[in-house]
Each structure stands twice: as C-alpha cells, then as structure tokens.
Amino acid sequence: TGSYDHTIRVWNVQNVEKHMEEGRCLAVLMHGAPVEAVCLLKSENPDVPMWLLSVGGTTIKVWNPLSGQCISTVSTFHRKTITSLVPVLRTNYEEDDIRFKKVSLRILTAGLDGVVQFHSFDAKTAFMRHLYSTKLNDSITSVATDTTGDRFAFGTVSGEVFFRMKGPSIVSKKRTNEPHAGTYSFFQRGMNEAPSAGDYTVTTQKKKKRKLSKHDRAIKEFRYSEALDLVLATKQPKVIMGVLEELSKRKGLTHALSNRDENSLDPIVNFIIRNIRKPHFTSTLIGISHKLIDIYEVVAGNSPGIDDHFRRLRRQINIECQGQKGLMVLVGQIETFMIPAGEPIDDDTPA
C-alpha cells in the first residue's frame, strides 16, 4: 500500500489470525513524495522474488519488497504529478518472411499534465527506459486497459473519459508495385537499403583541418599577453606585426602590454627599436610606443631596467628624426635646382 505520508508499506496477509494485529507490517519504504500508485511485477532475477514499483511526484522508484532496498529511481518527463501507473503487454508483429508475434512488457504512466508515457522494463535488472509519449487535452486521474494492451480508457479531472486504441498495422499498406518513373518515390528507391558485402563505398575527401599556431590559439582563447610573447619568440617581423594589428582590432593591446617586468618588456622594446625606422611598420609602432609610455610612465625612475629600455627607444627615435631632417634639407636643395630660371619660387617650397 502507498500513502500521501510518503511511505509504502508491505503487509503480511497470510497465516495471520484476526486478533493478531502486530507484526503484519513487514517493511516501511520511504518514497520521498506522496505516493499515488504502486504495482507488482514478475521478476526474472533469482535474488528478487518480484519487483515493486511506486510513483510519487514525477519520479518512479523500483524496490525489492523483501529487503526494502531501492533498486533504481527513474526521473520521468512529466511536468506535473503522476497519478497512474499501469503495466501493459504490447503486441507487435515483426515482418520477415513470415509474421512473427512479439509480446513486450511496457510501463504506462499518466499525470496531471495530460501526458501519457510508455517505458520499457527489464524484468531481470529492473532497468527502465523512456520510449515515447502522447498527450491529451485534459489532466488524467486514472487509466484502464484491456488484456491485449490495445485499448485504453483515460479518466480526467473534468469528468470526461477518453478512449484510445492501437492503430492498424501499416504492413498491409506498404507499396508492392514499382513506382512510376519521374515520381518522388521513384527517385527515393534504395534510400533505406542496408549495404551488403562487396559494395563499394564512395565518399568525398575531407579537407584537413588547418592547424592553428600557438599564438593564434592563444588569441582565440583570449590569452593576449601569452600570444604576444609567443609571436615575439618567432622573430618574424611580418607575423609579429600581424598579431599586433589583430590585438589592436580586438582592443586587447593594452592588456597584452600591461603588467610586465624588465625581462618580459625587453623583447617588445627591442622589436620596436629594430623596426620603427621601417616605413611600412612606422605608423603602427609609433602608436604602440605611445601606449607603452602611457602604461609605464607611473613607474618611471623606479625601475632602472625599464628606464634603460625607454632611453634606448628615445635614442633610436632621435636618430630617425635627425635623418628625416637631413632628407628634408636635401629635398629642398634638389627642388631649388629643378626650378627653371625666371620662375618665381613658391613660398611653400622648402629652401
């Protein structure tokens, strides 16, 4: 018996005299929710005489009634309380060369959500698995079925009773003649046929997945500081510039340049010093130099190593500025000779 006090009691109803009330309850099992229904099933396990199933809430529990052990707890797909638990024998026909009848045990559950679910049950291991569901338009309070498991009656909270029955077999409706050429069925021939021995398998060659480099993988995982360290170790200026531009687009350049000591800052400054005079790198590296100055100006004078890095960078920039000034003077002198005699010299022309 099951009760709303969350318990299931196993009773002895044999060889008990009327005046003996004590000792009739053999075991008390705790389900953990108000028990709505219980049922007993035959067991193929020699250690368990029969299986006891109980439903409460949205779970099903399988018990060994003699030992009181809970064998398994099954969480169903019901959203509201399960109200009915019915074992059903389902008859199916397997079509080979002859019609073969197969009878299977199914556990039917129905609840206040209007859903009817069918589960398979293994009588040896008590394993349950959800198979399929159907839904009614009203909350279900009780279920009844016939001995064949083909007809069902569902009682609902509104007082109505719904009847459902198993549909006809589709074996007799299968196509026996060949489909006409040009129809959809004609082009779908053989789609469900299994391969046989000796068949050739035609497959397309799969493209090899491009293997990402270490710094690309670090950028993909948002490890920007590690990505910058890895690409600087390659000593390939074009690759390094590509990573710096990608970090700038991702707005991760400040994160990659910050929180560095003298040793980790040295490769960055050395790269800027070596390449800032190259015309196709100059614009990007000037912006990075400004970011470095903004980040590390607060520690200027506190770290001799960092101060030395910026002195070297300043010295390199001064050399480049002097070279640019010399070139501008040379350009002005050349333009002076290139102007034809008698033409006025424009005020904007450098001398």
Short mmCIF file of C-alpha atoms in Angstrom, two decimals, residues 167-347:
data_model
loop_
_atom_site.label_atom_id
_atom_site.label_comp_id
_atom_site.label_asym_id
_atom_site.label_seq_id
_atom_site.Cartn_x
_atom_site.Cartn_y
_atom_site.Cartn_z
CA GLY A 167 -3.96 1.88 -34.88
CA PRO A 168 -4.00 -0.63 -37.74
CA SER A 169 -0.78 -2.22 -38.97
CA ILE A 170 0.95 -0.43 -41.80
CA VAL A 171 2.35 -3.65 -43.24
CA SER A 172 -0.70 -4.19 -45.45
CA LYS A 173 -0.45 -0.61 -46.76
CA LYS A 174 3.13 -0.85 -47.94
CA ARG A 175 3.72 -0.39 -51.66
CA THR A 176 4.04 -3.66 -53.50
CA ASN A 177 4.31 -2.48 -57.12
CA GLU A 178 7.16 -0.48 -58.62
CA PRO A 179 6.78 3.33 -58.54
CA HIS A 180 6.27 5.19 -61.81
CA ALA A 181 9.28 6.83 -63.42
CA GLY A 182 9.62 10.53 -62.65
CA THR A 183 7.77 10.39 -59.31
CA TYR A 184 9.27 11.21 -55.93
CA SER A 185 9.07 7.57 -54.84
CA PHE A 186 10.97 6.55 -57.98
CA PHE A 187 13.97 8.70 -57.03
CA GLN A 188 13.87 7.56 -53.38
CA ARG A 189 14.33 3.88 -54.24
CA GLY A 190 17.02 2.21 -52.20
CA MET A 191 17.46 5.07 -49.74
CA ASN A 192 16.77 2.80 -46.75
CA GLU A 193 18.58 -0.27 -48.05
CA ALA A 194 21.45 -1.52 -45.90
CA PRO A 195 24.83 -2.14 -47.61
CA SER A 196 25.76 -5.69 -48.46
CA ALA A 197 29.11 -7.44 -48.68
CA GLY A 198 31.19 -6.44 -51.70
CA ASP A 199 29.61 -2.97 -52.12
CA TYR A 200 31.90 -0.08 -52.96
CA THR A 201 31.75 2.95 -50.70
CA VAL A 202 32.05 6.33 -52.40
CA THR A 203 32.94 9.19 -50.07
CA THR A 204 34.21 12.71 -50.53
CA GLN A 205 37.69 13.53 -49.36
CA LYS A 206 37.55 15.54 -46.19
CA LYS A 207 39.57 18.69 -46.02
CA LYS A 208 42.29 18.66 -43.45
CA LYS A 209 41.55 20.99 -40.62
CA ARG A 210 44.04 23.81 -40.59
CA LYS A 211 46.26 23.57 -37.57
CA LEU A 212 46.49 26.85 -35.70
CA SER A 213 49.83 28.13 -34.50
CA LYS A 214 50.43 28.58 -30.79
CA HIS A 215 49.95 32.35 -30.84
CA ASP A 216 46.77 32.07 -32.95
CA ARG A 217 45.37 29.55 -30.49
CA ALA A 218 46.23 31.87 -27.60
CA ILE A 219 44.43 34.78 -29.31
CA LYS A 220 41.41 32.54 -29.91
CA GLU A 221 41.33 31.74 -26.19
CA PHE A 222 41.75 35.46 -25.25
CA ARG A 223 45.23 34.92 -23.75
CA TYR A 224 46.60 38.12 -25.29
CA SER A 225 49.78 38.52 -23.19
CA GLU A 226 50.82 34.92 -23.87
CA ALA A 227 50.04 35.34 -27.58
CA LEU A 228 52.34 38.39 -27.79
CA ASP A 229 55.17 36.54 -26.02
CA LEU A 230 54.81 33.53 -28.33
CA VAL A 231 54.85 35.57 -31.54
CA LEU A 232 57.84 37.64 -30.39
CA ALA A 233 59.75 34.38 -29.91
CA THR A 234 59.32 33.60 -33.64
CA LYS A 235 61.38 36.72 -34.60
CA GLN A 236 59.35 37.15 -37.81
CA PRO A 237 58.54 40.87 -38.18
CA LYS A 238 55.58 40.43 -40.53
CA VAL A 239 53.96 37.83 -38.31
CA ILE A 240 54.55 39.95 -35.22
CA MET A 241 53.03 43.00 -36.90
CA GLY A 242 50.00 40.93 -37.92
CA VAL A 243 49.44 39.83 -34.32
CA LEU A 244 49.85 43.41 -33.03
CA GLU A 245 47.26 44.66 -35.53
CA GLU A 246 44.88 41.84 -34.59
CA LEU A 247 45.25 42.66 -30.88
CA SER A 248 44.54 46.31 -31.67
CA LYS A 249 41.34 45.35 -33.54
CA ARG A 250 40.25 43.20 -30.60
CA LYS A 251 41.05 46.05 -28.18
CA GLY A 252 43.40 43.73 -26.33
CA LEU A 253 46.66 45.57 -26.99
CA THR A 254 46.63 47.39 -23.65
CA HIS A 255 46.03 44.10 -21.85
CA ALA A 256 48.88 42.43 -23.74
CA LEU A 257 51.37 45.23 -22.95
CA SER A 258 50.46 45.73 -19.28
CA ASN A 259 51.77 44.03 -16.13
CA ARG A 260 55.26 43.30 -17.46
CA ASP A 261 58.61 43.36 -15.71
CA GLU A 262 62.01 44.22 -17.17
CA ASN A 263 62.57 40.79 -18.70
CA SER A 264 59.16 40.45 -20.39
CA LEU A 265 59.25 44.07 -21.63
CA ASP A 266 62.69 43.69 -23.22
CA PRO A 267 61.56 41.70 -26.37
CA ILE A 268 58.83 44.26 -27.15
CA VAL A 269 61.12 47.29 -26.87
CA ASN A 270 63.86 45.53 -28.87
CA PHE A 271 61.39 44.78 -31.66
CA ILE A 272 60.23 48.41 -31.75
CA ILE A 273 63.82 49.70 -31.82
CA ARG A 274 64.77 47.39 -34.69
CA ASN A 275 61.71 48.06 -36.86
CA ILE A 276 60.39 51.54 -36.08
CA ARG A 277 62.56 53.03 -38.87
CA LYS A 278 61.00 50.75 -41.50
CA PRO A 279 58.38 52.80 -43.41
CA HIS A 280 55.67 50.09 -43.55
CA PHE A 281 55.98 49.46 -39.79
CA THR A 282 56.43 53.03 -38.56
CA SER A 283 52.80 54.13 -38.16
CA THR A 284 51.80 51.04 -36.14
CA LEU A 285 54.91 51.01 -33.94
CA ILE A 286 54.56 54.72 -33.11
CA GLY A 287 51.10 54.03 -31.70
CA ILE A 288 52.43 51.07 -29.69
CA SER A 289 55.27 53.26 -28.34
CA HIS A 290 52.71 55.81 -27.15
CA LYS A 291 50.77 53.04 -25.38
CA LEU A 292 53.93 51.79 -23.66
CA ILE A 293 54.75 55.30 -22.43
CA ASP A 294 51.19 55.79 -21.12
CA ILE A 295 51.25 52.44 -19.29
CA TYR A 296 54.72 52.62 -17.72
CA GLU A 297 55.10 56.37 -17.05
CA VAL A 298 53.93 55.79 -13.47
CA VAL A 299 56.99 53.61 -12.77
CA ALA A 300 59.49 55.89 -14.49
CA GLY A 301 62.55 56.31 -12.26
CA ASN A 302 61.64 53.32 -10.05
CA SER A 303 62.99 50.57 -12.29
CA PRO A 304 66.46 51.02 -13.82
CA GLY A 305 65.77 48.29 -16.36
CA ILE A 306 62.57 49.85 -17.69
CA ASP A 307 64.23 53.29 -17.75
CA ASP A 308 67.07 51.86 -19.84
CA HIS A 309 64.58 50.39 -22.32
CA PHE A 310 62.94 53.78 -22.88
CA ARG A 311 66.34 55.56 -23.16
CA ARG A 312 67.30 53.21 -25.97
CA LEU A 313 63.94 53.82 -27.67
CA ARG A 314 64.37 57.59 -27.36
CA ARG A 315 67.89 57.40 -28.78
CA GLN A 316 66.64 55.45 -31.81
CA ILE A 317 63.81 57.93 -32.40
CA ASN A 318 66.25 60.86 -32.20
CA ILE A 319 68.49 59.22 -34.80
CA GLU A 320 65.49 58.74 -37.09
CA CYS A 321 64.33 62.36 -36.59
CA GLN A 322 67.80 63.70 -37.46
CA GLY A 323 67.87 61.56 -40.57
CA GLN A 324 64.43 62.83 -41.61
CA LYS A 325 65.54 66.44 -41.13
CA GLY A 326 68.65 65.84 -43.27
CA LEU A 327 66.48 64.33 -46.00
CA MET A 328 64.12 67.32 -45.95
CA VAL A 329 67.08 69.70 -46.36
CA LEU A 330 68.36 67.61 -49.26
CA VAL A 331 64.91 67.60 -50.90
CA GLY A 332 64.77 71.41 -50.64
CA GLN A 333 68.18 71.80 -52.26
CA ILE A 334 67.25 69.46 -55.11
CA GLU A 335 63.97 71.31 -55.79
CA THR A 336 65.89 74.57 -55.99
CA PHE A 337 67.98 73.25 -58.86
CA MET A 338 64.95 71.69 -60.53
CA ILE A 339 63.02 75.00 -60.83
CA PRO A 340 63.62 76.64 -64.28
CA ALA A 341 65.30 80.02 -64.30
CA GLY A 342 62.94 83.02 -64.30
CA GLU A 343 60.04 81.28 -62.45
CA PRO A 344 59.16 82.70 -59.08
CA ILE A 345 59.88 80.43 -56.10
CA ASP A 346 56.74 79.44 -54.22
CA ASP A 347 56.67 80.41 -50.57
#
